[in-house]
């Protein structure tokens, strides 16, 4: 029997993903050797790996599911739907398959994937093991082992995971586990760690030491309180279970596992991090680095995110962290900081200046926050006030519908309940950062950590934990602050809606770091079509040099002809980018339905594009939206629109980008915002509606003109020609300030890339408001060969 071992980096392109989202599965690698009973009984005790394709499938399933293991576990007991498959504390293969389908919320899961997963939990005691087939698999698996394992992979607090795994094995409910049961839990943890390329030779003695400490009386049993206390003080275990930041614990390190590609020294014992991958724990906030075994000895003091009293707000002092500076230049003497086989140099956690140890006496004690001064809220700018919780926290903006969060919102109070007040540094524009960690193939998780280091962690908010409300409420009274949204177009729309509901005194301008797929709005605002790991310091400097552009936003009111007829829900009530009906919405809707049904088939941008190509090809053949004029009427400012011709779709545009870069209206001849500037400066005001074909040829699309553009599409081939540049634009139909559409049969529609199937209805689109957006400075020409580099990122 042969085995294959795949590294995490081989099966997942994002090495910075949260450890709790990885899966360790071991299954035999078949080489054509005939299956037999003896092989099965010996190999079923081993944990082999899933293939990269199977691992990717499972990752996608887990990313999409909203279920919790403890909820599905209830179905095995009483009159639950899975109870008939439970025999003692074990389940058969069919029960295991139903468990996966219920937990992963998938209609179909391949039998091969189910068998490999089943074999990873296989127990052969007292069971006959036969050749697995598509219909069956040998033996039974312990439902507690399965539940324990998947619970370790879910999101949530490490303390909750420790308590849940303990109670799984506490069968009699007496609050005690014997050593063998605790070993079973730790075995699951070790296997997760091994797959994540942890140095288990270092982790294992740490866990063994934890066991010795929590069983202080040597009785061989562990109580729940002992188990939780031991786990909560074992930093590597907490990191493995998914340690998360809590802003209440100000001054505490936020550890994460990191592999280094160069020699690095421990900040505690000052010896080299050993091992092939030089593994260690590093604090996200201050980059303090330690061995796993040294984590307990690390000084608990990390950066403070706020001043502890008003007396500390006069000036911000440097916060120096030793080590990690070899190879860099000293910011004082400009000489290279050389390594002497020890901790080398010191770095300020706020201004990120790097200097020699001997240069420290020549540095000012006051920190000005360096080149990012315009964005940073130093601790001296945030201080507690003796007040009850601010009313705005009680009335805070919650998550948007469709993105529920059970996680507690990040607070803006001290542990004592004192409210925090922001008094920013004069002549600065503090930056409020919202990050969607799931956007862009989970690039968001890496971006989240980097911004937590570059800025004050209280400026950076994970949208999956409380939504945008806590951040908006915290910055409510801050003058001249800006917002950076790290995510796709849907995330930007979520934040703009939250700003509407927050009723802020002054509406802040919004910049975009594109992490999504289409990123049409980011393209129009010159932030690019997607983030590929560029220097975040350069992006922050571009935000500092950006200009404000007022972007129109439009209300959408959908009124079904038959309110009792069931149909898909309308995804949004506001248009930020575009609305379309017909051929392009049909392709998007088919893509959306297929992705919801088989998420494992949509695990990369390239695969997504191939699926779009397949659906576009079939739409070309079957032409499901031809003769659109027979089932659609359009009125622009009460003027009927002529839909004659072979139109298969109609698009209503607010921005000059659609479908990831297609400009259906045509090239913009003047800079964005110019049309609005002319009309407000005393020039000719645009008419409410323009439908004349000759006049439309000279109309310029603008984000700020309180007008939408209406374009007709003849079919998929024309869309492809526009995207590739073979055709300049679609058919210009109108430019107007409001629009009414009536449909007479079920038609596919989409708003800002979110499709749905709509029954016959009337749709009214009117101007809602304008949102200040930040448009990036024009791209600067680089050196002669285009190789000019930006500033080095800390």
PDB file of N, CA and C in Angstrom, residues 5 103 228 260 318 326 343 421 424 462 552 576 595 637 702 728 758:
ATOM      1  N   UNK A   5       1.443  12.250   0.368  1.00  0.00           N
ATOM      2  CA  UNK A   5       1.282  13.344   1.323  1.00  0.00           C
ATOM      3  C   UNK A   5       1.306  14.644   0.548  1.00  0.00           C
ATOM      4  N   UNK A 103     -24.818  18.661   7.073  1.00  0.00           N
ATOM      5  CA  UNK A 103     -23.863  19.613   7.644  1.00  0.00           C
ATOM      6  C   UNK A 103     -23.337  20.579   6.588  1.00  0.00           C
ATOM      7  N   UNK A 228     -10.636  23.607  30.427  1.00  0.00           N
ATOM      8  CA  UNK A 228     -10.724  24.950  29.859  1.00  0.00           C
ATOM      9  C   UNK A 228      -9.575  25.822  30.338  1.00  0.00           C
ATOM     10  N   UNK A 260       8.849  31.112   8.270  1.00  0.00           N
ATOM     11  CA  UNK A 260       9.784  32.136   7.794  1.00  0.00           C
ATOM     12  C   UNK A 260      10.721  31.538   6.750  1.00  0.00           C
ATOM     13  N   UNK A 318       7.311  56.373  20.801  1.00  0.00           N
ATOM     14  CA  UNK A 318       7.670  55.198  20.015  1.00  0.00           C
ATOM     15  C   UNK A 318       7.424  53.927  20.829  1.00  0.00           C
ATOM     16  N   UNK A 326      17.308  42.634  10.035  1.00  0.00           N
ATOM     17  CA  UNK A 326      18.522  42.394   9.256  1.00  0.00           C
ATOM     18  C   UNK A 326      18.225  42.518   7.760  1.00  0.00           C
ATOM     19  N   UNK A 343      19.101  38.686  17.683  1.00  0.00           N
ATOM     20  CA  UNK A 343      18.113  39.708  17.386  1.00  0.00           C
ATOM     21  C   UNK A 343      18.818  40.958  16.887  1.00  0.00           C
ATOM     22  N   UNK A 421     -13.381  57.855  23.298  1.00  0.00           N
ATOM     23  CA  UNK A 421     -13.585  59.034  22.463  1.00  0.00           C
ATOM     24  C   UNK A 421     -12.360  59.256  21.597  1.00  0.00           C
ATOM     25  N   UNK A 424      -8.756  63.150  16.908  1.00  0.00           N
ATOM     26  CA  UNK A 424      -7.672  62.879  15.957  1.00  0.00           C
ATOM     27  C   UNK A 424      -6.592  63.957  15.960  1.00  0.00           C
ATOM     28  N   UNK A 462     -13.378  43.489  10.891  1.00  0.00           N
ATOM     29  CA  UNK A 462     -13.755  42.294  10.150  1.00  0.00           C
ATOM     30  C   UNK A 462     -15.268  42.309   9.971  1.00  0.00           C
ATOM     31  N   UNK A 552     -23.703  58.887  -8.210  1.00  0.00           N
ATOM     32  CA  UNK A 552     -25.151  58.713  -8.139  1.00  0.00           C
ATOM     33  C   UNK A 552     -25.502  57.312  -7.648  1.00  0.00           C
ATOM     34  N   UNK A 576     -25.997  50.637  -7.500  1.00  0.00           N
ATOM     35  CA  UNK A 576     -24.753  51.407  -7.478  1.00  0.00           C
ATOM     36  C   UNK A 576     -24.035  51.328  -8.815  1.00  0.00           C
ATOM     37  N   UNK A 595     -23.686  27.433  -9.127  1.00  0.00           N
ATOM     38  CA  UNK A 595     -22.718  27.613  -8.047  1.00  0.00           C
ATOM     39  C   UNK A 595     -23.352  27.306  -6.691  1.00  0.00           C
ATOM     40  N   UNK A 637     -38.746  58.723 -18.346  1.00  0.00           N
ATOM     41  CA  UNK A 637     -39.432  59.970 -18.004  1.00  0.00           C
ATOM     42  C   UNK A 637     -40.772  60.045 -18.737  1.00  0.00           C
ATOM     43  N   UNK A 702     -21.349  59.702 -17.140  1.00  0.00           N
ATOM     44  CA  UNK A 702     -20.762  60.341 -15.977  1.00  0.00           C
ATOM     45  C   UNK A 702     -21.392  59.793 -14.712  1.00  0.00           C
ATOM     46  N   UNK A 728     -17.208  48.686 -30.342  1.00  0.00           N
ATOM     47  CA  UNK A 728     -16.997  49.773 -29.387  1.00  0.00           C
ATOM     48  C   UNK A 728     -18.075  49.837 -28.312  1.00  0.00           C
ATOM     49  N   UNK A 758     -37.532  36.881 -12.210  1.00  0.00           N
ATOM     50  CA  UNK A 758     -38.619  37.742 -11.770  1.00  0.00           C
ATOM     51  C   UNK A 758     -39.895  37.438 -12.546  1.00  0.00           C
TER      52      UNK A 758
END
